[in-house]
Amino acid sequence: MLYVHSIEVGAVSDRVQRLAFLAACSLGIAFVSCYVLAPLVRSLRSPLRKLPGPWYAPLTTLHLRYAFARGTIWKLVESKHRQYGPVFRYGPRQIWISDKDALRTILQKVDLPKIQMYAEISRDAHSPGLFGEVRPDPHKTLKRFLSPRFTVAHVDKQTHLFEKCIGDLIAKYYQLTKAKAKTDVVVTDLMMDLHGVALDIMGECSFGRGFGQTLPVEEEYLGMEDRIWLQIPHSIFHGMTQRYKMVYIKRWLRGLGIKLHFDWPADMIRAIDAIVRERSDSKDHSRTDLLQHFLDSGTRPDSSAPMNTRDIIDQVSEILPAGSETTSGTIACLFLELLHNPDKKAKLLDSLPVLTATDPIINSKTVRTEPEFRYLNACIKETLRLHPIASEMGRKTGTDWYELAGYSIPPGTVVSASYRHLHRNPEFWPEPLKFWPERWLEDENARDGAPEPDISAYYPFSAGQHSCIGINFARAEMRMVAANVFARFDLEDIMNQHLDFRQYITMQLENGSHKVVLKQRF
Ligand code: HEM
């Protein structure tokens, strides 16, 4: 009897095992069908199949993730544009476009929304800064609130803050060169210097206090508060990098209902909170920096609640890199082009006044309006053409279909606008790889045979609703830094440096370093 029972139990457990095996197989098949086969079939049958592109584009995004993570996406995109032309497919739902009319449609006519990736770099997707805000209405509200602080007139009012920081850079270069004989070689890391001055300018214009990056004070004279303050740029960049690296993991976990929380370092929140309280208690409302603007009238764009310290940090933390990586990177490219084109550098130096270290700093209005700075302005415009710091930017088609460059683009497509490739298209820019500032001179006699620029094929600051809010600020800073350095110093390149670019959000020199030889002109 006992024996019969154990046979029955064995048969039942076999059946249970078989059923469990069948259930697991069915679940596996369902999973593969839902998450692998169905998207694959959809991707292969998508109207995007009509676009040129490599064979693996409909199958995977792994190559894109790898290139984004390594900062080499711009190289791949450039080579694929060369191979396939102005429009190509490079992922199941990812396309790149550099066609002039299509870009105007994407950016200005229909103004496609930003991709979700922008929001992912924010500390909290519900409290992003202007750059990371992808929700159309809060974005509009925030832009309307911030725009008055970025007009030409307002930036002109702030140039005394720029002057202070650029004065520090000139003082540093004077210290380095003053005791040296003409034959001595003085070397400085130009990229680090430009980054430092751009951060100090952002500190002054955001909080009314620079970050001490250009002329650091001796460690022994620094109190704890000062040390934390000097670390703020690092803390912000570190936080952003962490979030950028975690984008895919963060989204995957969110799909499983797990939300990763990021916060700013507690020291940094305390340091900024101290300044916020000091300002709130002060009766002086005459300051022109962003902090004062946030305190006077800042409200959260989604709820209209007054901004608290964390909200203010969230806002500034996106404007800080947007306003420092971009300008320092572009000025670095300007110097690089001039050092690699000695005839253009000589022409520029000839056009500028020669000043001593103690002469007043040339301000942005002077460079903008005085004829002797025309060639410098042309050099800056040409640099922005050859090296648009945002080489490409992601938009998405949302729920609608669009006709772009002769193709029907379905809803849910990620459309990357390839500014850099458009800026290097010989159809609009003859001899596109030549650094040719004369293109931008209005006087035909001074243009020296250079063709007129086609500004409808020029988007260094993008266009439309999401175009750069800092355009006037950026121009003022680039003009002032370049004019004041070149009016006092000559720079020469050092051979055999490895100079390559990597692109995470903006294009940057790969090692964050470019060493040059510095010589006084006075
Ligand atoms: C040479 C310097 C600069 C260049 C080439 C540049 C370029 C750009 C571009 C191309 C965009 C559009 C991004 C997109 O299409 O998604 C952008 C957006 C933005 N830029 Fe700049 N930028 C520069 C300097 C600045 C400065 C100095 C600031 C602030 C002080 C700034 C703040 C911003 C912000 C907040 C956005 C987001 C705007 C929005 O979404 O409405 N930028 N910039």
Coordinates of C-alpha atoms and ligand atoms in Angstrom, one line a residue:
M1 CA 0.0 0.0 0.0
L2 CA 2.8 2.3 1.0
Y3 CA 4.6 1.4 -2.2
V4 CA 1.6 2.2 -4.4
H5 CA 1.3 5.6 -2.7
S6 CA 4.9 6.5 -3.3
I7 CA 4.5 5.6 -7.0
E8 CA 1.4 7.9 -7.2
V9 CA 3.4 10.7 -5.4
G10 CA 6.3 10.2 -7.9
A11 CA 3.9 10.4 -10.9
V12 CA 2.2 13.5 -9.6
S13 CA 5.6 15.3 -8.9
D14 CA 6.7 14.3 -12.5
R15 CA 3.6 15.8 -13.9
V16 CA 4.1 19.0 -11.8
Q17 CA 7.6 19.2 -13.0
R18 CA 6.5 18.8 -16.7
L19 CA 3.8 21.5 -16.2
A20 CA 6.3 23.8 -14.6
F21 CA 8.7 23.3 -17.5
L22 CA 5.9 23.9 -20.0
A23 CA 4.8 27.1 -18.1
A24 CA 8.5 28.3 -18.0
C25 CA 8.9 27.6 -21.8
S26 CA 5.6 29.4 -22.6
L27 CA 6.6 32.4 -20.4
G28 CA 10.0 32.4 -22.2
I29 CA 8.4 32.3 -25.6
A30 CA 5.9 35.1 -24.6
F31 CA 8.8 37.2 -23.3
V32 CA 10.9 36.7 -26.4
S33 CA 7.9 37.4 -28.6
C34 CA 6.9 40.5 -26.7
Y35 CA 10.3 42.0 -26.0
V36 CA 12.5 40.7 -28.8
L37 CA 10.6 39.4 -31.8
A38 CA 7.7 41.9 -31.9
P39 CA 10.0 45.0 -31.7
L40 CA 12.3 43.4 -34.2
V41 CA 9.5 42.7 -36.7
R42 CA 8.1 46.2 -36.1
S43 CA 11.6 47.7 -36.6
L44 CA 12.2 45.7 -39.8
R45 CA 8.8 46.7 -41.2
S46 CA 9.1 50.3 -40.1
P47 CA 8.8 53.0 -42.8
L48 CA 12.3 53.9 -41.6
R49 CA 13.5 50.9 -43.6
K50 CA 13.5 53.1 -46.7
L51 CA 16.2 55.3 -45.2
P52 CA 19.8 54.4 -46.0
G53 CA 22.0 53.1 -43.2
P54 CA 24.0 50.1 -42.1
W55 CA 22.3 46.7 -42.1
Y56 CA 22.4 46.4 -38.3
A57 CA 20.6 49.7 -37.7
P58 CA 17.1 48.1 -37.4
L59 CA 18.3 45.4 -35.1
T60 CA 20.1 47.1 -32.2
T61 CA 21.1 50.3 -30.3
L62 CA 24.2 48.6 -28.7
H63 CA 26.6 50.4 -31.0
L64 CA 25.0 53.8 -30.1
R65 CA 25.1 53.1 -26.4
Y66 CA 28.8 52.2 -26.6
A67 CA 29.7 55.3 -28.7
F68 CA 27.7 57.6 -26.4
A69 CA 29.4 56.1 -23.3
R70 CA 32.8 56.6 -24.9
G71 CA 32.2 60.1 -26.2
T72 CA 32.9 59.0 -29.8
I73 CA 29.4 59.2 -31.2
W74 CA 30.3 62.3 -33.3
K75 CA 33.0 60.3 -35.2
L76 CA 30.6 57.6 -36.1
V77 CA 27.9 60.0 -37.1
E78 CA 30.4 61.9 -39.3
S79 CA 31.6 58.8 -41.0
K80 CA 28.0 57.6 -41.6
H81 CA 27.0 60.9 -43.1
R82 CA 30.0 60.6 -45.4
Q83 CA 28.8 57.2 -46.4
Y84 CA 25.0 57.6 -46.6
G85 CA 24.5 61.4 -47.1
P86 CA 22.4 63.9 -45.2
V87 CA 19.8 61.4 -43.8
F88 CA 20.4 58.0 -42.4
R89 CA 19.0 55.4 -40.0
Y90 CA 21.3 54.3 -37.3
G91 CA 19.1 52.4 -34.9
P92 CA 15.6 50.8 -34.8
R93 CA 14.0 54.3 -34.1
Q94 CA 17.1 56.5 -34.5
I95 CA 17.8 58.7 -37.5
W96 CA 20.4 61.5 -38.1
I97 CA 19.6 64.5 -40.4
S98 CA 21.8 67.3 -41.7
D99 CA 19.6 68.4 -44.6
K100 CA 19.2 72.1 -44.4
D101 CA 15.4 72.3 -45.0
A102 CA 14.7 69.4 -42.8
L103 CA 16.6 71.0 -39.9
R104 CA 14.6 74.2 -40.4
T105 CA 11.4 72.1 -40.1
I106 CA 12.6 70.2 -37.1
L107 CA 13.9 73.3 -35.2
Q108 CA 11.7 76.1 -36.3
K109 CA 8.6 75.2 -38.3
V110 CA 7.3 72.3 -36.1
D111 CA 9.8 72.6 -33.3
L112 CA 10.0 68.9 -32.3
P113 CA 10.2 68.3 -28.5
K114 CA 13.5 67.3 -26.9
I115 CA 14.2 63.6 -26.1
Q116 CA 13.8 62.3 -22.6
M117 CA 17.6 62.0 -22.2
Y118 CA 17.7 65.7 -21.4
A119 CA 15.6 65.2 -18.3
E120 CA 17.7 62.3 -17.1
I121 CA 20.7 64.5 -16.3
S122 CA 18.6 66.6 -13.9
R123 CA 18.7 65.7 -10.2
D124 CA 14.9 65.2 -10.3
A125 CA 12.9 65.0 -13.5
H126 CA 10.2 67.0 -11.7
S127 CA 12.6 69.9 -10.9
P128 CA 14.9 70.2 -13.9
G129 CA 16.7 73.3 -15.1
L130 CA 15.9 74.9 -18.4
F131 CA 18.2 72.5 -20.3
G132 CA 16.7 69.4 -18.8
E133 CA 13.0 70.6 -19.0
V134 CA 11.3 68.5 -21.6
R135 CA 7.7 69.3 -20.6
P136 CA 6.6 72.1 -23.1
D137 CA 4.6 74.3 -20.7
P138 CA 7.0 74.4 -17.8
H139 CA 9.8 74.9 -20.3
K140 CA 8.0 77.9 -21.8
T141 CA 7.4 79.4 -18.3
L142 CA 11.0 78.9 -17.3
K143 CA 12.4 80.4 -20.5
R144 CA 10.1 83.5 -20.2
F145 CA 11.3 83.9 -16.6
L146 CA 15.0 83.6 -17.4
S147 CA 15.2 85.4 -20.7
P148 CA 15.3 89.0 -19.4
R149 CA 18.6 88.0 -17.6
F150 CA 20.2 87.1 -21.0
T151 CA 19.5 90.1 -23.2
V152 CA 22.3 92.1 -24.7
A153 CA 21.5 95.0 -22.5
H154 CA 21.5 92.9 -19.3
V155 CA 24.7 91.1 -20.3
D156 CA 26.3 94.5 -20.9
K157 CA 25.4 95.4 -17.3
Q158 CA 27.2 92.4 -16.1
T159 CA 30.5 92.9 -17.9
H160 CA 32.1 94.4 -14.8
L161 CA 31.9 90.8 -13.4
F162 CA 33.5 89.4 -16.6
E163 CA 36.2 92.1 -16.3
K164 CA 37.1 90.9 -12.8
C165 CA 37.6 87.3 -13.9
I166 CA 39.4 88.1 -17.1
G167 CA 41.6 90.5 -15.1
D168 CA 42.6 87.5 -12.9
L169 CA 43.6 85.6 -16.0
I170 CA 45.7 88.4 -17.4
A171 CA 47.3 88.8 -13.9
K172 CA 48.1 85.1 -13.9
Y173 CA 49.7 85.3 -17.3
Y174 CA 51.6 88.4 -16.3
Q175 CA 53.0 86.7 -13.2
L176 CA 54.1 83.7 -15.4
T177 CA 55.8 85.8 -18.0
K178 CA 57.1 88.9 -16.2
A179 CA 60.4 87.7 -14.7
K180 CA 61.3 85.7 -17.9
A181 CA 63.9 86.7 -20.5
K182 CA 62.5 86.9 -24.1
T183 CA 64.2 83.5 -24.9
D184 CA 62.7 81.6 -21.9
V185 CA 59.8 79.3 -22.7
V186 CA 56.7 79.8 -20.5
V187 CA 54.1 77.1 -20.8
T188 CA 50.5 77.2 -19.6
D189 CA 47.6 74.8 -19.9
L190 CA 45.3 77.0 -22.0
M191 CA 42.3 74.6 -21.8
M192 CA 42.4 74.5 -18.0
D193 CA 42.8 78.3 -17.9
L194 CA 39.9 78.9 -20.2
H195 CA 37.7 76.5 -18.2
G196 CA 38.7 78.2 -14.9
V197 CA 37.9 81.7 -16.1
A198 CA 34.5 80.5 -17.6
L199 CA 33.6 78.9 -14.3
D200 CA 34.6 82.0 -12.3
I201 CA 32.4 84.2 -14.6
M202 CA 29.5 81.8 -14.1
G203 CA 30.0 81.9 -10.3
E204 CA 30.0 85.7 -10.3
C205 CA 27.0 86.0 -12.6
S206 CA 25.0 83.2 -10.8
F207 CA 25.9 83.8 -7.1
G208 CA 27.8 87.0 -7.0
R209 CA 30.9 85.1 -6.1
G210 CA 33.5 83.5 -8.4
F211 CA 34.7 79.9 -7.7
G212 CA 38.4 80.9 -7.3
Q213 CA 39.5 78.8 -10.2
T214 CA 41.8 81.3 -12.0
L215 CA 43.8 82.7 -9.2
P216 CA 43.5 80.1 -6.4
V217 CA 44.2 81.3 -2.9
E218 CA 46.9 79.4 -0.9
E219 CA 45.2 76.4 0.8
E220 CA 46.4 77.6 4.3
Y221 CA 44.4 80.8 4.0
L222 CA 41.2 79.0 3.2
G223 CA 38.5 78.4 5.8
M224 CA 36.2 75.4 5.5
E225 CA 33.4 77.5 3.9
D226 CA 35.9 78.6 1.2
R227 CA 37.0 75.1 0.5
I228 CA 33.5 73.9 0.0
W229 CA 32.8 76.9 -2.3
L230 CA 35.8 76.2 -4.5
Q231 CA 34.5 72.6 -4.8
I232 CA 31.1 73.5 -6.1
P233 CA 31.8 73.2 -9.8
H234 CA 33.4 69.8 -9.2
S235 CA 30.4 68.7 -7.1
I236 CA 28.0 69.8 -9.9
F237 CA 30.0 68.1 -12.7
H238 CA 30.4 65.0 -10.6
G239 CA 26.7 64.8 -9.9
M240 CA 25.8 65.2 -13.6
T241 CA 28.4 62.7 -14.8
Q242 CA 27.0 60.1 -12.3
R243 CA 23.5 60.6 -13.6
Y244 CA 24.6 60.6 -17.2
K245 CA 26.5 57.3 -16.7
M246 CA 23.4 55.8 -15.0
V247 CA 20.8 56.9 -17.6
Y248 CA 20.1 53.4 -19.0
I249 CA 20.2 51.7 -15.6
K250 CA 18.0 54.4 -14.1
R251 CA 15.4 54.0 -16.8
W252 CA 15.5 50.2 -16.6
L253 CA 15.0 50.2 -12.8
R254 CA 12.2 52.7 -13.1
G255 CA 10.5 50.3 -15.5
L256 CA 10.6 47.8 -12.6
G257 CA 9.2 50.4 -10.2
I258 CA 12.5 51.2 -8.5
K259 CA 13.4 54.9 -8.5
L260 CA 17.1 55.9 -7.9
H261 CA 17.4 59.1 -6.0
F262 CA 20.3 61.6 -6.5
D263 CA 21.0 64.6 -4.3
W264 CA 23.7 67.3 -4.2
P265 CA 26.4 66.9 -1.5
A266 CA 25.1 68.1 1.9
D267 CA 28.1 70.5 2.3
M268 CA 27.3 72.2 -1.0
I269 CA 23.6 72.6 -0.1
R270 CA 24.6 74.1 3.2
A271 CA 27.1 76.6 1.6
I272 CA 24.5 77.8 -1.0
D273 CA 21.8 77.9 1.7
A274 CA 24.0 80.2 3.7
I275 CA 24.3 82.6 0.8
V276 CA 20.5 82.3 0.1
R277 CA 19.7 83.2 3.7
E278 CA 22.2 86.1 3.7
R279 CA 20.7 87.5 0.5
S280 CA 17.1 87.0 1.7
D281 CA 17.9 89.0 4.8
S282 CA 19.6 91.8 2.9
K283 CA 17.7 94.9 1.9
D284 CA 19.9 95.4 -1.1
H285 CA 18.1 94.2 -4.3
S286 CA 20.3 95.9 -6.8
R287 CA 22.4 92.9 -7.6
T288 CA 22.1 91.6 -11.2
D289 CA 23.1 88.0 -10.7
L290 CA 20.8 85.0 -11.2
L291 CA 20.5 84.2 -7.5
Q292 CA 18.9 87.6 -6.9
H293 CA 16.5 87.0 -9.8
F294 CA 15.5 83.6 -8.3
L295 CA 15.0 85.1 -4.9
D296 CA 13.0 88.1 -6.1
S297 CA 10.6 86.3 -8.3
G298 CA 11.5 82.6 -8.8
T299 CA 8.7 80.1 -8.8
R300 CA 8.7 76.4 -9.8
P301 CA 7.5 76.3 -13.4
D302 CA 5.2 73.3 -12.8
S303 CA 3.6 74.3 -9.5
S304 CA 4.2 78.0 -9.1
A305 CA 5.5 77.4 -5.6
P306 CA 8.4 79.8 -4.6
M307 CA 11.8 78.2 -5.3
N308 CA 13.7 76.9 -2.3
T309 CA 17.5 76.4 -2.0
R310 CA 17.4 73.0 -3.7
D311 CA 15.3 74.3 -6.6
I312 CA 17.8 77.2 -7.1
I313 CA 20.7 74.7 -7.1
D314 CA 18.8 72.6 -9.6
Q315 CA 18.5 75.6 -11.9
V316 CA 22.0 76.9 -11.5
S317 CA 23.5 73.4 -11.8
E318 CA 22.3 73.2 -15.4
I319 CA 23.2 76.7 -16.4
L320 CA 26.7 76.4 -14.9
P321 CA 27.9 73.6 -17.2
A322 CA 25.8 74.9 -20.1
G323 CA 27.5 78.3 -19.7
S324 CA 31.1 77.2 -19.0
E325 CA 31.8 74.0 -21.0
T326 CA 30.4 75.6 -24.1
T327 CA 32.3 79.0 -24.0
S328 CA 35.6 77.5 -22.8
G329 CA 35.4 74.7 -25.4
T330 CA 34.6 77.2 -28.2
I331 CA 37.4 79.7 -27.2
A332 CA 39.8 76.7 -27.0
C333 CA 38.9 75.8 -30.6
L334 CA 39.4 79.4 -31.6
F335 CA 42.9 79.4 -30.2
L336 CA 43.6 76.0 -31.7
E337 CA 42.5 77.1 -35.2
L338 CA 44.6 80.3 -34.9
L339 CA 47.7 78.4 -33.7
H340 CA 47.3 76.0 -36.6
N341 CA 46.8 78.8 -39.1
P342 CA 49.7 81.2 -38.4
D343 CA 48.8 83.6 -41.2
K344 CA 45.3 84.1 -39.7
K345 CA 46.8 84.6 -36.2
A346 CA 49.3 87.2 -37.5
K347 CA 46.4 89.0 -39.3
L348 CA 44.4 89.0 -36.1
L349 CA 47.3 90.2 -33.9
D350 CA 47.9 93.0 -36.4
S351 CA 44.3 94.1 -36.2
L352 CA 44.2 94.4 -32.3
P353 CA 45.6 97.1 -30.0
V354 CA 48.7 96.2 -27.9
L355 CA 48.0 96.6 -24.2
T356 CA 49.9 96.2 -21.0
A357 CA 48.9 93.9 -18.1
T358 CA 47.6 96.9 -16.1
D359 CA 45.6 98.6 -18.9
P360 CA 41.8 98.4 -18.4
I361 CA 40.1 95.3 -19.6
I362 CA 38.4 95.7 -23.1
N363 CA 34.7 95.2 -22.6
S364 CA 32.2 93.3 -24.8
K365 CA 30.4 96.4 -26.2
T366 CA 33.7 97.7 -27.5
V367 CA 34.5 94.5 -29.3
R368 CA 31.0 94.3 -30.6
T369 CA 31.0 97.8 -32.1
E370 CA 34.5 99.0 -32.8
P371 CA 35.9 98.4 -36.3
E372 CA 39.3 97.2 -35.1
F373 CA 37.7 94.1 -33.7
R374 CA 35.9 93.1 -36.9
Y375 CA 38.5 90.4 -37.8
L376 CA 38.2 89.0 -34.2
N377 CA 34.4 88.7 -34.5
A378 CA 34.9 87.0 -37.9
C379 CA 37.3 84.5 -36.3
I380 CA 34.8 83.7 -33.6
K381 CA 32.0 83.1 -36.1
E382 CA 34.2 80.9 -38.2
T383 CA 35.1 78.9 -35.1
L384 CA 31.4 78.4 -34.3
R385 CA 30.9 77.1 -37.8
L386 CA 33.8 74.6 -37.8
H387 CA 33.3 73.6 -34.2
P388 CA 29.7 73.8 -33.1
I389 CA 30.1 72.8 -29.5
A390 CA 26.7 71.0 -29.5
S391 CA 27.6 69.0 -32.7
E392 CA 24.1 67.4 -32.8
M393 CA 21.0 67.5 -30.6
G394 CA 18.2 65.0 -30.1
R395 CA 14.5 65.6 -30.8
K396 CA 11.6 63.2 -31.2
T397 CA 8.6 63.0 -33.4
G398 CA 6.1 62.3 -30.6
T399 CA 2.7 61.1 -31.8
D400 CA 2.7 62.6 -35.3
W401 CA 4.1 61.7 -38.7
Y402 CA 6.5 64.2 -40.5
E403 CA 7.9 64.5 -44.0
L404 CA 11.6 65.2 -43.7
A405 CA 14.1 65.3 -46.6
G406 CA 11.7 63.3 -48.8
Y407 CA 11.0 60.5 -46.2
S408 CA 7.9 59.8 -44.1
I409 CA 9.1 59.7 -40.5
P410 CA 6.8 57.8 -38.2
P411 CA 5.8 58.7 -34.6
G412 CA 8.2 57.7 -31.9
T413 CA 11.3 58.4 -33.9
V414 CA 14.4 60.0 -32.4
V415 CA 15.7 62.6 -34.8
S416 CA 19.2 63.9 -34.3
A417 CA 19.9 67.3 -35.8
S418 CA 23.5 67.1 -37.2
Y419 CA 24.6 70.7 -37.0
R420 CA 28.3 69.9 -37.4
H421 CA 27.8 68.0 -40.7
L422 CA 25.6 70.8 -42.1
H423 CA 28.3 73.4 -41.1
R424 CA 30.8 71.4 -43.1
N425 CA 28.7 70.8 -46.2
P426 CA 30.6 72.1 -49.3
E427 CA 27.3 73.0 -51.0
F428 CA 26.8 75.9 -48.5
W429 CA 30.4 76.3 -47.3
P430 CA 33.0 76.1 -50.1
E431 CA 36.3 74.7 -48.9
P432 CA 34.4 73.7 -45.7
L433 CA 37.4 72.4 -43.7
K434 CA 39.4 75.7 -44.3
F435 CA 39.5 78.1 -41.3
W436 CA 38.5 81.1 -43.4
P437 CA 37.3 84.0 -41.1
E438 CA 37.2 86.3 -44.2
R439 CA 33.8 84.6 -45.1
W440 CA 32.3 86.7 -42.3
L441 CA 33.6 90.2 -43.2
E442 CA 30.9 92.5 -44.6
D443 CA 33.3 94.6 -46.7
E444 CA 33.7 92.7 -50.0
N445 CA 37.2 94.2 -50.5
A446 CA 38.4 92.8 -47.2
R447 CA 36.9 89.3 -47.9
D448 CA 39.9 88.3 -50.0
G449 CA 38.0 86.0 -52.4
A450 CA 36.1 84.2 -49.6
P451 CA 32.5 83.3 -50.4
E452 CA 29.6 84.9 -48.5
P453 CA 28.3 82.8 -45.6
D454 CA 25.0 81.0 -45.9
I455 CA 23.5 81.7 -42.5
S456 CA 20.5 79.5 -43.3
A457 CA 23.0 76.6 -43.0
Y458 CA 24.4 77.8 -39.6
Y459 CA 23.1 76.7 -36.2
P460 CA 25.8 77.0 -33.6
F461 CA 23.2 78.1 -31.0
S462 CA 20.4 76.0 -32.5
A463 CA 17.1 77.7 -33.3
G464 CA 13.5 77.7 -32.2
Q465 CA 12.0 77.3 -28.7
H466 CA 15.0 75.4 -27.4
S467 CA 17.7 77.6 -28.9
C468 CA 20.5 78.8 -26.6
I469 CA 19.4 81.3 -24.0
G470 CA 23.0 82.2 -23.3
I471 CA 23.9 83.4 -26.9
N472 CA 24.5 87.0 -25.9
F473 CA 26.4 86.0 -22.7
A474 CA 28.5 83.5 -24.7
R475 CA 29.4 86.1 -27.4
A476 CA 30.3 88.7 -24.8
E477 CA 32.5 86.2 -22.9
M478 CA 34.3 84.9 -26.1
R479 CA 34.9 88.4 -27.4
M480 CA 36.3 89.7 -24.1
V481 CA 38.5 86.7 -23.3
A482 CA 40.0 86.5 -26.9
A483 CA 40.4 90.3 -27.3
N484 CA 42.1 90.8 -23.9
V485 CA 44.4 87.8 -24.1
F486 CA 45.5 88.5 -27.7
A487 CA 46.0 92.3 -27.1
R488 CA 48.6 91.3 -24.5
F489 CA 50.0 87.9 -25.2
D490 CA 51.0 85.8 -28.2
L491 CA 50.6 82.0 -28.0
E492 CA 52.3 79.2 -29.8
D493 CA 51.5 75.6 -30.1
I494 CA 53.6 72.8 -28.6
M495 CA 54.1 69.9 -31.0
N496 CA 53.1 66.3 -30.5
Q497 CA 50.2 66.8 -28.1
H498 CA 47.4 64.3 -28.5
L499 CA 44.5 66.6 -29.2
D500 CA 41.2 64.8 -30.0
F501 CA 37.6 65.5 -29.1
R502 CA 35.1 63.6 -27.1
Q503 CA 31.4 64.4 -27.0
Y504 CA 29.2 63.7 -24.0
I505 CA 26.7 66.5 -24.1
T506 CA 29.1 69.0 -25.7
M507 CA 32.4 68.5 -27.6
Q508 CA 35.5 68.8 -25.4
L509 CA 39.2 68.2 -25.8
E510 CA 39.6 64.6 -24.8
N511 CA 42.2 65.1 -22.1
G512 CA 40.8 68.5 -21.0
S513 CA 44.3 69.9 -21.7
H514 CA 46.0 71.9 -24.4
K515 CA 49.5 73.3 -23.5
V516 CA 50.8 76.4 -25.2
V517 CA 53.8 78.7 -25.1
L518 CA 53.0 82.1 -23.8
K519 CA 54.8 85.4 -24.8
Q520 CA 54.2 89.0 -23.8
R521 CA 53.3 91.4 -26.6
F522 CA 54.0 94.6 -24.6
Ligands
HEM1 C1 29.8 79.2 -27.3 C2 28.9 79.1 -26.4 C3 27.6 78.3 -26.5 C4 27.1 77.5 -27.5 C5 27.8 77.2 -28.8 C6 25.8 77.1 -27.1 C7 25.0 76.3 -27.8 C8 23.8 75.8 -27.5 C9 22.9 75.0 -28.3 C10 23.2 74.5 -29.7 C11 21.8 74.8 -27.5 C12 20.5 74.0 -28.0 C13 20.6 72.7 -27.5 C14 19.5 71.9 -28.1 O1 19.3 72.0 -29.3 O2 19.0 71.1 -27.5 C15 21.9 75.5 -26.3 C16 21.0 75.5 -25.3 C17 21.2 76.1 -24.0 N1 22.2 76.9 -23.7 FE1 23.8 77.3 -24.8 N2 25.6 77.6 -25.9 C18 26.6 78.4 -25.5 C19 26.7 79.1 -24.3 C20 25.8 79.2 -23.3 C21 25.8 80.0 -22.1 C22 27.0 81.0 -21.9 C23 24.7 79.7 -21.4 C24 24.3 80.3 -20.1 C25 25.0 81.2 -19.4 C26 24.0 78.7 -22.1 C27 22.8 78.1 -21.6 C28 22.0 77.3 -22.4 C29 20.8 76.8 -21.9 C30 20.2 77.0 -20.5 C31 20.2 76.0 -22.9 C32 18.9 75.3 -23.0 C33 17.9 76.2 -23.6 C34 16.5 75.7 -23.8 O3 16.3 74.5 -23.7 O4 15.6 76.5 -24.0 N3 24.6 78.4 -23.3 N4 23.2 76.1 -26.2

